Amino acid sequence: MAAAARNGRKISLPTVERLSIYRHALEELHHEGIESVHSHQLAALVGVTPAQLRRDLATFGTFGNIARGYDVRQMSDTISRIFGTDELQNLAIVGVGYLGQALLAYQGFEGRGFRIVAAFDVDPDKTGRVFAGRRCYPLDELEEVISEQAIRMLVLTSHPEGLQDIIDRAAAAGVRGFLNFVPKMTTVPSGCFIEPIDISAKLEKLSFLSGREASSPTRSANKP
Amino acid sequence: MAAAARNGRKISLPTVERLSIYRHALEELHHEGIESVHSHQLAALVGVTPAQLRRDLATFGTFGNIARGYDVRQMSDTISRIFGTDELQNLAIVGVGYLGQALLAYQGFEGRGFRIVAAFDVDPDKTGRVFAGRRCYPLDELEEVISEQAIRMLVLTSHPEGLQDIIDRAAAAGVRGFLNFVPKMTTVPSGCFIEPIDISAKLEKLSFLSGREASSPTRSANKP
DNA sequence: CCCCAACTGTGATTTAATTCACTGTGAAAC
DNA sequence: GTTTCACAGTGAATTAAATCACAGTTGGGG
């Protein structure tokens, strides 16, 4: 059965991160009309070893038919269920600058189980307006809108000032996850999670890797 | 001495990633006028253990004065040198959509050692125009501009179609690093590096973490 | 001038992640 | 029906990362 052992089992974060990659590859296979796939095929596609793929999946239960391999559709659905994205989750964006507007315009979230339902900003020129179909609220109404629209996660693209306060208020209002593009040190209350995305840091990593003269890469972002 | 052991030593990628965080915290300390810092102070600031911080730094040589701790300015400079961002590195953006324009408008890269000098797009309505001070070239001129402007890294925000071809051409023209926002499986020639940023994947991770009911987080993005 | 306190750098240890290697299974071939 | 083959799942082994714990050092205080 595909039922995942989601009770208090110890699940490593690297595994969860790879799950996203697997699911993405499975979606592509599904689009190509492929219905089942073997561990070594999928592993080659995403650049991991077959053993690791099998180990990752085994964390959540047993999926595969021995002779047919893994059912593409079923495995994709199961991963969605593990993520909790089998039903659309409501997000809001804090900070309607260039990046915020880019995210509001991005069409790819719904296919991954997320829906941006609101935006917030301090700028009175922006509040009240509608961006890509979503209303921009003043920050005063943060708690109210979070509660009304059942917002589970916040995407932070605002200015650094007052960021910590926004996080604390949102957490108190029931938000548990924060995706943070703002290069600023923050903390979240226990039970909440924050995932920083530091674009400059990624560039620094690339610069570091590129800089060492064509020596053996310790580990690359893809297969060597 | 602060001279780093940058000869063929084995350096773990997790360490390099934390270096970005350390440097960022050091910049903040520098702004506050603080000149030296002890491992336990800096460690607390960024959410790692003092031992890990010391171990990370020791990878690159020996920095610290035992009684004064680490010299903020010197250590920040040393990290820049390790990254190779002590001199500005030229970047170009491929794909001048919402995200591409947001990155072009972002003011924070120069302070981290990066300068966007050009943009590329397929759309004839965009090529020839200037976005936030940078010219947008047609993709035909990719090799030419890379070579003329000494572009070391590419930021990919285009449509998935033709992405692999762009990577291959850019790599042949001398680009060694790619920051990829496009949710598409790609490969790079050996000696090149690609760093994917999958925003939806980060949201999935957050959703997974939030979903498990307030149980002990296996590991969080910040200190527990 | 010498002792004390506190810190860095690092060998040793522990913990986590990955890979290896084999077992049992199920479908297909004959 | 039986044999064969290839694969999923998994304990065991290996490798990598993080933590512990201490030796050696340096500045400050008496």
Coordinates of C-alpha atoms (C1' of nucleotides) in Angstrom, one line a residue:
Chain A
M1 CA 0.0 0.0 0.0
A2 CA 1.1 3.5 -0.6
A3 CA 0.1 4.7 2.8
A4 CA 3.0 6.6 4.2
A5 CA 4.4 6.0 7.6
R6 CA 3.8 9.6 8.6
N7 CA 3.5 8.9 12.3
G8 CA 6.5 10.1 14.3
R9 CA 9.1 8.6 12.1
K10 CA 12.5 10.4 11.8
I11 CA 12.6 11.8 8.3
S12 CA 15.8 13.5 7.1
L13 CA 15.4 16.9 5.4
P14 CA 17.7 16.0 2.5
T15 CA 15.2 13.3 1.7
V16 CA 12.3 15.7 1.7
E17 CA 14.2 18.1 -0.6
R18 CA 14.9 15.3 -3.1
L19 CA 11.2 14.4 -3.0
S20 CA 10.4 17.7 -4.7
I21 CA 12.9 16.8 -7.5
Y22 CA 11.4 13.3 -7.9
R23 CA 7.9 14.6 -8.1
H24 CA 8.9 17.2 -10.7
A25 CA 10.5 14.5 -12.9
L26 CA 7.5 12.3 -12.4
E27 CA 5.2 15.1 -13.7
E28 CA 7.3 15.3 -16.8
L29 CA 7.1 11.6 -17.3
H30 CA 3.4 11.7 -16.8
H31 CA 3.1 14.4 -19.5
E32 CA 5.0 12.1 -21.8
G33 CA 2.4 9.4 -21.2
I34 CA 4.8 7.1 -19.2
E35 CA 2.9 5.2 -16.6
S36 CA 5.6 3.4 -14.7
V37 CA 9.3 3.8 -14.1
H38 CA 12.1 1.9 -12.5
S39 CA 14.4 3.3 -9.8
H40 CA 17.4 3.3 -12.0
Q41 CA 15.6 5.2 -14.7
L42 CA 14.2 7.9 -12.5
A43 CA 17.5 8.1 -10.6
A44 CA 19.4 8.7 -13.8
L45 CA 16.9 11.4 -14.8
V46 CA 17.3 13.4 -11.6
G47 CA 21.0 12.6 -10.9
V48 CA 21.0 10.5 -7.8
T49 CA 21.9 6.9 -7.3
P50 CA 19.2 4.3 -7.6
A51 CA 19.9 3.1 -4.1
Q52 CA 19.3 6.6 -2.7
L53 CA 16.1 6.9 -4.6
R54 CA 14.8 3.6 -3.2
R55 CA 16.0 4.5 0.3
D56 CA 14.3 7.9 0.1
L57 CA 11.0 6.3 -1.0
A58 CA 11.2 3.5 1.6
T59 CA 11.2 6.2 4.3
F60 CA 7.5 6.7 3.5
G61 CA 6.4 3.2 3.0
T62 CA 6.4 0.8 0.1
F63 CA 5.4 1.9 -3.4
G64 CA 6.8 -0.2 -6.1
N65 CA 5.6 -3.1 -8.0
I66 CA 8.7 -5.3 -8.5
A67 CA 8.4 -6.0 -12.1
R68 CA 6.6 -2.8 -13.3
G69 CA 8.6 -0.4 -11.1
Y70 CA 6.9 2.6 -9.6
D71 CA 3.5 3.8 -10.8
V72 CA 4.2 7.3 -12.0
R73 CA 0.8 8.8 -11.2
Q74 CA 0.4 7.1 -7.8
M75 CA 3.9 8.0 -6.6
S76 CA 3.4 11.6 -7.6
D77 CA 0.1 11.7 -5.7
T78 CA 1.7 10.1 -2.7
I79 CA 4.5 12.7 -2.6
S80 CA 1.9 15.5 -2.8
R81 CA 0.1 13.9 0.2
I82 CA 3.4 13.8 2.1
F83 CA 3.9 17.5 1.4
G84 CA 0.3 18.3 2.2
T85 CA -0.1 19.9 -1.2
D86 CA -2.8 17.5 -2.4
E87 CA -5.1 20.3 -1.5
L88 CA -4.3 23.9 -2.5
Q89 CA -2.6 25.8 0.3
N90 CA -3.2 29.5 0.6
L91 CA -0.2 31.9 0.7
A92 CA 0.2 35.6 1.0
I93 CA 3.0 37.8 -0.1
V94 CA 4.4 40.5 2.1
G95 CA 6.0 43.3 0.1
V96 CA 4.8 44.1 -3.3
G97 CA 8.0 45.3 -4.8
Y98 CA 9.5 44.0 -8.0
L99 CA 10.1 40.5 -6.6
G100 CA 6.7 40.4 -4.9
Q101 CA 5.0 41.3 -8.2
A102 CA 7.1 38.8 -10.1
L103 CA 5.9 36.1 -7.7
L104 CA 2.3 37.3 -8.0
A105 CA 2.5 37.0 -11.7
Y106 CA 4.1 33.6 -11.7
Q107 CA 1.7 31.0 -13.0
G108 CA 3.5 27.9 -11.7
F109 CA 2.4 27.8 -8.1
E110 CA -1.0 26.3 -8.6
G111 CA 0.4 23.2 -10.3
R112 CA 2.5 22.6 -7.3
G113 CA -0.3 23.0 -4.8
F114 CA 0.0 26.6 -3.7
R115 CA -2.3 29.6 -4.3
I116 CA -1.4 33.2 -3.5
V117 CA -4.6 34.8 -2.2
A118 CA -3.4 38.1 -0.9
A119 CA -0.6 40.6 -0.7
F120 CA 0.5 43.1 1.9
D121 CA 2.5 46.3 1.8
V122 CA 3.2 49.4 3.8
D123 CA 3.0 51.8 0.9
P124 CA -0.3 53.6 0.7
D125 CA 0.1 53.8 -3.1
K126 CA -0.1 50.1 -3.3
T127 CA -2.6 49.1 -0.6
G128 CA -6.1 48.8 -2.0
R129 CA -4.9 48.1 -5.5
V130 CA -5.1 44.7 -7.2
F131 CA -2.0 43.0 -8.5
A132 CA -2.4 40.1 -10.9
G133 CA -5.8 39.5 -9.5
R134 CA -4.9 39.7 -5.8
R135 CA -5.8 42.5 -3.5
C136 CA -3.0 44.3 -1.6
Y137 CA -3.9 45.0 2.0
P138 CA -2.2 47.3 4.5
L139 CA -0.2 45.6 7.1
D140 CA -2.6 46.6 9.8
E141 CA -5.0 44.0 8.5
L142 CA -2.5 41.2 8.6
E143 CA -4.1 39.1 11.3
E144 CA -7.6 39.7 10.0
V145 CA -6.8 38.6 6.4
I146 CA -4.7 35.6 7.6
S147 CA -7.6 34.4 9.6
E148 CA -10.3 35.1 7.0
Q149 CA -8.4 33.6 4.1
A150 CA -6.9 30.7 6.0
I151 CA -3.4 31.6 5.1
R152 CA -0.9 29.0 6.1
M153 CA 2.3 30.4 4.8
L154 CA 3.9 33.8 4.1
V155 CA 6.3 34.8 1.4
L156 CA 8.5 37.6 2.7
T157 CA 9.8 40.1 0.1
S158 CA 9.5 43.3 2.0
H159 CA 12.2 45.7 3.3
P160 CA 14.2 44.4 6.3
E161 CA 12.7 47.0 8.7
G162 CA 9.9 45.6 10.8
L163 CA 10.3 42.1 9.3
Q164 CA 10.7 40.4 12.7
D165 CA 7.5 42.0 13.9
I166 CA 5.6 40.8 10.9
I167 CA 6.8 37.3 11.5
D168 CA 5.8 37.4 15.1
R169 CA 2.3 38.7 14.4
A170 CA 1.7 36.3 11.5
A171 CA 2.8 33.4 13.7
A172 CA 0.5 34.5 16.4
A173 CA -2.3 34.6 13.8
G174 CA -1.7 31.0 12.8
V175 CA 0.9 31.1 10.0
R176 CA 3.4 28.3 10.4
G177 CA 5.7 28.6 7.4
F178 CA 7.8 31.5 6.1
L179 CA 9.6 31.8 2.8
N180 CA 12.1 34.6 3.3
F181 CA 13.8 36.4 0.5
V182 CA 14.9 39.3 2.7
P183 CA 18.6 39.1 3.6
K184 CA 18.0 39.7 7.3
M185 CA 18.6 37.6 10.4
T186 CA 15.3 36.5 11.9
T187 CA 13.9 34.0 14.3
V188 CA 10.6 32.2 14.4
P189 CA 8.6 30.9 17.4
S190 CA 8.9 27.2 18.1
G191 CA 6.5 25.2 15.9
C192 CA 7.1 27.6 13.0
F193 CA 9.6 27.3 10.2
I194 CA 11.4 29.7 8.1
E195 CA 13.2 28.9 4.9
P196 CA 15.6 31.6 3.7
I197 CA 16.4 32.1 0.0
D198 CA 19.6 34.1 -0.3
I199 CA 20.3 34.6 -4.0
S200 CA 23.6 36.4 -3.4
A201 CA 24.7 33.4 -1.3
K202 CA 24.0 31.1 -4.1
L203 CA 26.1 33.3 -6.4
E204 CA 28.9 33.2 -3.9
K205 CA 28.8 29.5 -3.8
L206 CA 28.9 29.4 -7.6
S207 CA 31.7 31.9 -7.6
F208 CA 33.6 29.8 -5.1
L209 CA 33.2 26.6 -7.1
S210 CA 34.1 28.3 -10.4
G211 CA 37.1 29.9 -8.9
R212 CA 38.9 26.8 -7.9
E213 CA 40.7 25.9 -11.1
A214 CA 39.0 23.0 -12.7
S215 CA 39.9 20.7 -9.8
S216 CA 37.8 17.8 -8.8
P217 CA 34.5 19.3 -7.6
T218 CA 33.8 18.2 -4.1
R219 CA 30.2 17.8 -4.9
S220 CA 28.2 19.4 -7.6
A221 CA 24.6 20.4 -7.9
N222 CA 24.2 17.7 -10.4
K223 CA 25.8 14.5 -11.2
P224 CA 29.6 14.6 -11.9
Chain B
M1 CA 48.1 34.7 9.2
A2 CA 44.9 34.9 7.3
A3 CA 46.2 33.3 4.2
A4 CA 43.8 30.6 3.3
A5 CA 44.8 27.1 2.4
R6 CA 43.1 27.3 -0.9
N7 CA 45.3 24.7 -2.5
G8 CA 43.6 21.4 -3.2
R9 CA 42.1 21.0 0.2
K10 CA 38.8 19.1 0.5
I11 CA 36.2 21.7 1.4
S12 CA 32.7 20.7 2.2
L13 CA 29.9 22.5 0.5
P14 CA 27.9 23.0 3.7
T15 CA 30.8 24.9 5.1
V16 CA 30.9 27.2 2.0
E17 CA 27.2 27.9 2.4
R18 CA 27.6 28.9 6.0
L19 CA 30.4 31.2 5.0
S20 CA 27.9 33.4 3.3
I21 CA 25.9 33.6 6.5
Y22 CA 28.9 34.4 8.5
R23 CA 30.0 37.1 6.2
H24 CA 26.5 38.7 6.2
A25 CA 26.5 38.8 10.0
L26 CA 30.0 40.3 10.0
E27 CA 28.9 43.1 7.7
E28 CA 26.1 43.9 10.1
L29 CA 28.6 43.9 13.0
H30 CA 30.9 46.1 11.0
H31 CA 28.1 48.6 10.4
E32 CA 27.5 48.7 14.2
G33 CA 31.2 49.6 14.6
I34 CA 32.2 46.4 16.2
E35 CA 35.7 45.4 15.4
S36 CA 36.2 42.0 16.8
V37 CA 33.9 39.1 17.8
H38 CA 34.3 35.8 19.6
S39 CA 33.2 32.5 18.1
H40 CA 30.4 32.0 20.6
Q41 CA 29.0 35.5 19.9
L42 CA 29.0 35.2 16.1
A43 CA 27.7 31.6 16.4
A44 CA 24.8 32.7 18.5
L45 CA 24.0 35.4 16.0
V46 CA 23.8 33.1 13.0
G47 CA 22.4 30.1 14.8
V48 CA 25.2 27.5 14.7
T49 CA 27.4 26.0 17.4
P50 CA 30.6 27.8 18.3
A51 CA 32.5 24.6 17.5
Q52 CA 31.1 24.5 14.0
L53 CA 32.0 28.1 13.3
R54 CA 35.5 27.5 14.5
R55 CA 35.8 24.3 12.5
D56 CA 34.4 26.0 9.4
L57 CA 37.0 28.8 9.6
A58 CA 39.8 26.4 10.4
T59 CA 39.2 24.9 7.0
F60 CA 40.7 28.0 5.4
G61 CA 43.5 28.7 7.8
T62 CA 43.8 30.4 11.1
F63 CA 42.2 33.8 11.7
G64 CA 41.6 34.5 15.3
N65 CA 43.4 36.2 18.0
I66 CA 42.9 34.1 21.1
A67 CA 42.0 36.9 23.4
R68 CA 40.4 39.4 21.0
G69 CA 38.6 36.9 18.9
Y70 CA 38.2 37.4 15.2
D71 CA 38.8 40.7 13.5
V72 CA 35.5 41.5 11.9
R73 CA 36.9 43.4 8.9
Q74 CA 39.7 41.1 8.2
M75 CA 37.5 38.0 8.4
S76 CA 34.9 39.5 6.1
D77 CA 37.6 40.3 3.6
T78 CA 39.1 36.9 3.8
I79 CA 35.7 35.3 3.1
S80 CA 35.3 37.6 0.1
R81 CA 38.6 36.4 -1.2
I82 CA 37.6 32.8 -0.7
F83 CA 34.5 33.4 -2.7
G84 CA 36.4 35.3 -5.3
T85 CA 34.1 38.3 -4.8
D86 CA 36.8 40.7 -3.6
E87 CA 36.6 42.0 -7.2
L88 CA 33.2 42.6 -8.8
Q89 CA 32.1 39.7 -11.0
N90 CA 30.1 40.3 -14.1
L91 CA 26.8 38.6 -14.5
A92 CA 24.1 38.5 -17.2
I93 CA 20.5 37.7 -17.0
V94 CA 18.8 35.4 -19.5
G95 CA 15.1 36.1 -19.7
V96 CA 13.7 39.6 -19.0
G97 CA 10.4 38.6 -17.6
Y98 CA 9.0 39.7 -14.2
L99 CA 11.6 37.8 -12.3
G100 CA 14.5 39.0 -14.6
Q101 CA 13.4 42.6 -14.2
A102 CA 13.1 42.2 -10.5
L103 CA 16.7 41.0 -10.3
L104 CA 17.8 43.8 -12.6
A105 CA 16.2 46.3 -10.3
Y106 CA 17.7 44.7 -7.1
Q107 CA 20.3 47.0 -5.6
G108 CA 21.9 44.5 -3.3
F109 CA 24.2 42.5 -5.6
E110 CA 27.0 45.0 -5.8
G111 CA 27.5 45.0 -2.1
R112 CA 28.0 41.2 -2.4
G113 CA 30.5 41.4 -5.2
F114 CA 28.3 40.9 -8.3
R115 CA 27.4 43.3 -11.1
I116 CA 24.7 42.6 -13.7
V117 CA 26.1 44.0 -16.9
A118 CA 23.7 42.7 -19.5
A119 CA 20.4 40.9 -20.2
F120 CA 19.2 38.6 -23.0
D121 CA 15.8 37.8 -24.3
V122 CA 14.2 36.2 -27.3
D123 CA 11.3 38.7 -27.5
P124 CA 12.0 41.4 -30.2
D125 CA 9.9 43.8 -28.1
K126 CA 12.6 43.6 -25.4
T127 CA 15.8 43.4 -27.2
G128 CA 17.5 46.7 -27.8
R129 CA 15.7 48.3 -24.9
V130 CA 17.4 49.2 -21.6
F131 CA 16.2 47.7 -18.3
A132 CA 17.4 49.4 -15.1
G133 CA 20.4 50.7 -16.9
R134 CA 21.4 47.4 -18.7
R135 CA 21.0 46.7 -22.3
C136 CA 18.9 43.7 -23.4
Y137 CA 20.5 41.8 -26.2
P138 CA 19.0 39.2 -28.5
L139 CA 20.2 35.6 -27.8
D140 CA 22.1 35.5 -31.1
E141 CA 24.6 37.8 -29.5
L142 CA 25.1 35.6 -26.5
E143 CA 28.7 34.5 -27.2
E144 CA 29.8 37.9 -28.4
V145 CA 28.5 39.8 -25.3
I146 CA 29.8 37.2 -22.9
S147 CA 33.2 37.5 -24.3
E148 CA 33.2 41.3 -24.7
Q149 CA 31.9 41.9 -21.2
A150 CA 33.9 39.2 -19.5
I151 CA 30.7 37.6 -18.1
R152 CA 31.5 34.8 -15.6
M153 CA 28.1 33.7 -14.6
L154 CA 24.5 33.6 -16.0
V155 CA 21.3 33.9 -14.1
L156 CA 18.6 31.9 -15.9
T157 CA 15.0 33.2 -15.7
S158 CA 13.8 32.4 -19.2
H159 CA 11.2 30.0 -20.5
P160 CA 12.2 26.3 -20.3
E161 CA 12.4 25.9 -24.1
G162 CA 15.9 26.1 -25.4
L163 CA 17.4 26.4 -22.0
Q164 CA 19.8 23.6 -22.4
D165 CA 21.0 25.1 -25.6
I166 CA 21.7 28.4 -23.9
I167 CA 23.6 26.7 -21.2
D168 CA 25.8 24.8 -23.7
R169 CA 26.5 27.9 -25.8
A170 CA 27.3 30.0 -22.7
A171 CA 29.6 27.3 -21.3
A172 CA 31.4 27.1 -24.6
A173 CA 31.8 30.9 -24.5
G174 CA 33.5 30.7 -21.1
V175 CA 30.7 30.9 -18.5
R176 CA 31.3 28.6 -15.6
G177 CA 28.4 29.2 -13.2
F178 CA 24.7 29.2 -13.7
L179 CA 22.0 30.3 -11.3
N180 CA 18.9 28.6 -12.5
F181 CA 15.4 29.7 -11.6
V182 CA 13.8 27.7 -14.3
P183 CA 12.1 24.5 -13.1
K184 CA 13.6 22.3 -15.7
M185 CA 16.1 19.5 -15.7
T186 CA 19.4 20.5 -17.2
T187 CA 23.0 19.4 -17.3
V188 CA 26.2 21.4 -17.5
P189 CA 29.5 20.4 -19.1
S190 CA 32.2 19.3 -16.6
G191 CA 34.0 22.2 -15.1
C192 CA 30.8 24.2 -14.9
F193 CA 28.3 24.4 -12.1
I194 CA 24.6 25.0 -11.9
E195 CA 22.8 26.0 -8.8
P196 CA 19.0 25.5 -9.0
I197 CA 16.6 27.7 -7.1
D198 CA 13.2 26.0 -7.0
I199 CA 10.9 28.3 -5.0
S200 CA 8.0 25.8 -5.1
A201 CA 10.3 23.1 -3.7
K202 CA 11.1 25.4 -0.8
L203 CA 7.3 25.9 -0.2
E204 CA 6.8 22.1 -0.4
K205 CA 9.5 21.6 2.3
L206 CA 7.8 24.2 4.5
S207 CA 4.4 22.7 3.9
F208 CA 5.8 19.3 4.9
L209 CA 7.4 20.7 8.1
S210 CA 4.3 22.6 9.0
G211 CA 2.1 19.7 8.3
R212 CA 3.6 17.3 10.9
E213 CA 1.7 18.3 14.0
A214 CA 4.1 20.3 16.3
S215 CA 6.3 17.2 16.7
S216 CA 10.0 17.6 17.2
P217 CA 11.4 19.2 14.1
T218 CA 14.2 17.0 12.8
R219 CA 16.2 20.0 11.9
S220 CA 15.1 23.6 11.3
A221 CA 16.4 26.4 9.2
N222 CA 17.4 28.1 12.3
K223 CA 18.3 27.2 15.8
P224 CA 15.8 25.1 17.8
Chain C
dC1 C1' 56.3 39.3 36.9
dC2 C1' 53.5 35.6 37.4
dC3 C1' 49.1 33.6 37.6
dC4 C1' 44.3 33.3 36.1
dA5 C1' 40.6 33.1 33.0
dA6 C1' 38.9 32.5 28.5
dC7 C1' 39.4 31.7 23.9
dT8 C1' 41.0 29.3 19.6
dG9 C1' 42.3 25.4 17.0
dT10 C1' 42.0 20.6 16.6
dG11 C1' 42.3 15.3 17.6
dA12 C1' 38.8 12.1 19.0
dT13 C1' 34.1 10.8 19.0
dT14 C1' 29.4 10.7 17.8
dT15 C1' 25.8 11.2 14.7
dA16 C1' 23.8 11.5 10.2
dA17 C1' 23.7 10.4 5.3
dT18 C1' 24.9 7.6 1.6
dT19 C1' 26.3 3.6 -0.7
dC20 C1' 27.0 -1.4 -0.9
dA21 C1' 25.3 -5.8 -1.4
dC22 C1' 22.2 -9.3 -0.9
dT23 C1' 17.4 -11.4 -0.2
dG24 C1' 12.9 -12.4 -1.6
dT25 C1' 9.4 -11.6 -5.0
dG26 C1' 6.7 -11.4 -9.0
dA27 C1' 6.1 -11.3 -13.9
dA28 C1' 7.2 -13.3 -18.2
dA29 C1' 9.1 -16.9 -21.1
dC30 C1' 9.1 -21.4 -22.3
Chain D
dG1 C1' 4.1 -25.5 -14.2
dT2 C1' 8.5 -24.4 -13.7
dT3 C1' 12.5 -21.7 -14.6
dT4 C1' 14.7 -17.4 -15.2
dC5 C1' 15.6 -12.7 -14.7
dA6 C1' 15.4 -8.2 -12.9
dC7 C1' 14.1 -5.3 -9.6
dA8 C1' 12.4 -3.3 -4.9
dG9 C1' 13.3 -3.2 -0.3
dT10 C1' 16.7 -3.3 3.4
dG11 C1' 20.4 -4.7 6.9
dA12 C1' 25.4 -3.8 6.9
dA13 C1' 29.3 -1.0 5.8
dT14 C1' 31.1 3.2 4.5
dT15 C1' 31.7 8.0 4.1
dA16 C1' 30.7 12.7 5.5
dA17 C1' 29.2 16.1 8.8
dA18 C1' 28.7 17.8 13.4
dT19 C1' 29.9 17.8 18.1
dC20 C1' 32.7 17.1 22.1
dA21 C1' 36.5 18.0 24.8
dC22 C1' 40.9 19.4 25.7
dA23 C1' 45.7 21.3 24.9
dG24 C1' 48.1 25.4 24.1
dT25 C1' 48.2 30.4 24.1
dT26 C1' 47.5 35.2 25.1
dG27 C1' 46.1 39.3 27.3
dG28 C1' 44.8 41.3 31.7
dG29 C1' 45.0 41.7 36.8
dG30 C1' 47.1 41.4 41.0

